[in-house]
């Protein structure tokens, strides 16, 4: 059995997803459609395992991504046969299949109406709430999806994934302060999530870019702290070092260093000393250069980075070297 069928499917590359979908008929043929409750039958056949149902669910997702609707329907049928159509997770998977196979906005609207009907019966059905949010967002209804996910968080405020999704929606709408608030809620629930610290730093940098006056310095100082915390928790995290270099570059290129003391007095935050910022900038530059060099040399333990992020790091480093030459 491919080990990737036990991993979250969102982490798979398109090539891995296509490979799984192409192998779906063979995987389905080699595994049972159902299990008997009879003890005698279980002695004569392979035992039921939780991993098998994880495999069917992940295979369903891969088949939908690759466009193999027939294999996806077979995976769903086996899951329904085992857990029943009233199971909340199965309801969400059934809705997902309907969304993926819909051919018009009218059909998507029918699926949305089905979600509404299910939520009227059970307003605490979290999987259906999440499918409703995802469907609204895919239909371009950002305001409605924000309202829907806020309704979910009203009775389930300890869901970090929902807060992270809400932050992304606010960011797409240009609502930076609301996005920062949502990401801070994520970190309350997951204080050691280095990727979310870096994400919050990125949003704070965007907020500083859109507000060059006023609270720009406060956003930059907070972004600097978030990137530092990110790389403290994960010392080889490329996005953390990339963000740290961008933040320190921005601070060092600021025309008005005399405003720092004024900002400290009026807004209650302190920008680090210039020497500290320069040291952080140098450390980020050196680490980014090391990551790019080792990735380019195809060193075995340095190949887990995203190629697009490596390319962006190269561009950032080339800009820095050009400034030094000039």
mmCIF file with all atom_site columns, C-alpha atoms in Angstrom, residues 238-239 242 246 288-289 291-293 295-296 302 304-320:
data_model
loop_
_atom_site.group_PDB
_atom_site.id
_atom_site.type_symbol
_atom_site.label_atom_id
_atom_site.label_alt_id
_atom_site.label_comp_id
_atom_site.label_asym_id
_atom_site.label_entity_id
_atom_site.label_seq_id
_atom_site.pdbx_PDB_ins_code
_atom_site.Cartn_x
_atom_site.Cartn_y
_atom_site.Cartn_z
_atom_site.occupancy
_atom_site.B_iso_or_equiv
_atom_site.pdbx_formal_charge
_atom_site.auth_seq_id
_atom_site.auth_comp_id
_atom_site.auth_asym_id
_atom_site.auth_atom_id
_atom_site.pdbx_PDB_model_num
ATOM 1  C CA . UNK A 1 238 ? 13.008 29.339 5.178  1.00 0.00 ? 238 UNK A CA 1
ATOM 2  C CA . UNK A 1 239 ? 9.909  31.547 5.382  1.00 0.00 ? 239 UNK A CA 1
ATOM 3  C CA . UNK A 1 242 ? 12.937 35.307 4.471  1.00 0.00 ? 242 UNK A CA 1
ATOM 4  C CA . UNK A 1 246 ? 12.501 41.615 4.627  1.00 0.00 ? 246 UNK A CA 1
ATOM 5  C CA . UNK A 1 288 ? 19.107 32.072 3.485  1.00 0.00 ? 288 UNK A CA 1
ATOM 6  C CA . UNK A 1 289 ? 22.318 31.806 1.473  1.00 0.00 ? 289 UNK A CA 1
ATOM 7  C CA . UNK A 1 291 ? 19.694 27.056 2.496  1.00 0.00 ? 291 UNK A CA 1
ATOM 8  C CA . UNK A 1 292 ? 19.817 28.091 -1.175 1.00 0.00 ? 292 UNK A CA 1
ATOM 9  C CA . UNK A 1 293 ? 23.364 26.762 -1.593 1.00 0.00 ? 293 UNK A CA 1
ATOM 10 C CA . UNK A 1 295 ? 19.392 22.971 -1.817 1.00 0.00 ? 295 UNK A CA 1
ATOM 11 C CA . UNK A 1 296 ? 21.129 23.776 -5.100 1.00 0.00 ? 296 UNK A CA 1
ATOM 12 C CA . UNK A 1 302 ? 18.131 19.908 2.413  1.00 0.00 ? 302 UNK A CA 1
ATOM 13 C CA . UNK A 1 304 ? 12.411 19.401 1.585  1.00 0.00 ? 304 UNK A CA 1
ATOM 14 C CA . UNK A 1 305 ? 11.974 23.041 0.640  1.00 0.00 ? 305 UNK A CA 1
ATOM 15 C CA . UNK A 1 306 ? 9.456  24.330 -1.872 1.00 0.00 ? 306 UNK A CA 1
ATOM 16 C CA . UNK A 1 307 ? 11.131 25.199 -5.180 1.00 0.00 ? 307 UNK A CA 1
ATOM 17 C CA . UNK A 1 308 ? 9.155  28.444 -5.461 1.00 0.00 ? 308 UNK A CA 1
ATOM 18 C CA . UNK A 1 309 ? 10.298 29.590 -2.006 1.00 0.00 ? 309 UNK A CA 1
ATOM 19 C CA . UNK A 1 310 ? 13.913 28.795 -2.923 1.00 0.00 ? 310 UNK A CA 1
ATOM 20 C CA . UNK A 1 311 ? 13.549 30.886 -6.100 1.00 0.00 ? 311 UNK A CA 1
ATOM 21 C CA . UNK A 1 312 ? 12.110 33.797 -4.099 1.00 0.00 ? 312 UNK A CA 1
ATOM 22 C CA . UNK A 1 313 ? 15.010 33.558 -1.633 1.00 0.00 ? 313 UNK A CA 1
ATOM 23 C CA . UNK A 1 314 ? 17.497 33.711 -4.529 1.00 0.00 ? 314 UNK A CA 1
ATOM 24 C CA . UNK A 1 315 ? 15.837 36.885 -5.841 1.00 0.00 ? 315 UNK A CA 1
ATOM 25 C CA . UNK A 1 316 ? 15.899 38.496 -2.401 1.00 0.00 ? 316 UNK A CA 1
ATOM 26 C CA . UNK A 1 317 ? 19.584 37.647 -1.942 1.00 0.00 ? 317 UNK A CA 1
ATOM 27 C CA . UNK A 1 318 ? 20.465 38.953 -5.414 1.00 0.00 ? 318 UNK A CA 1
ATOM 28 C CA . UNK A 1 319 ? 18.790 42.275 -4.604 1.00 0.00 ? 319 UNK A CA 1
ATOM 29 C CA . UNK A 1 320 ? 20.825 42.513 -1.404 1.00 0.00 ? 320 UNK A CA 1
#
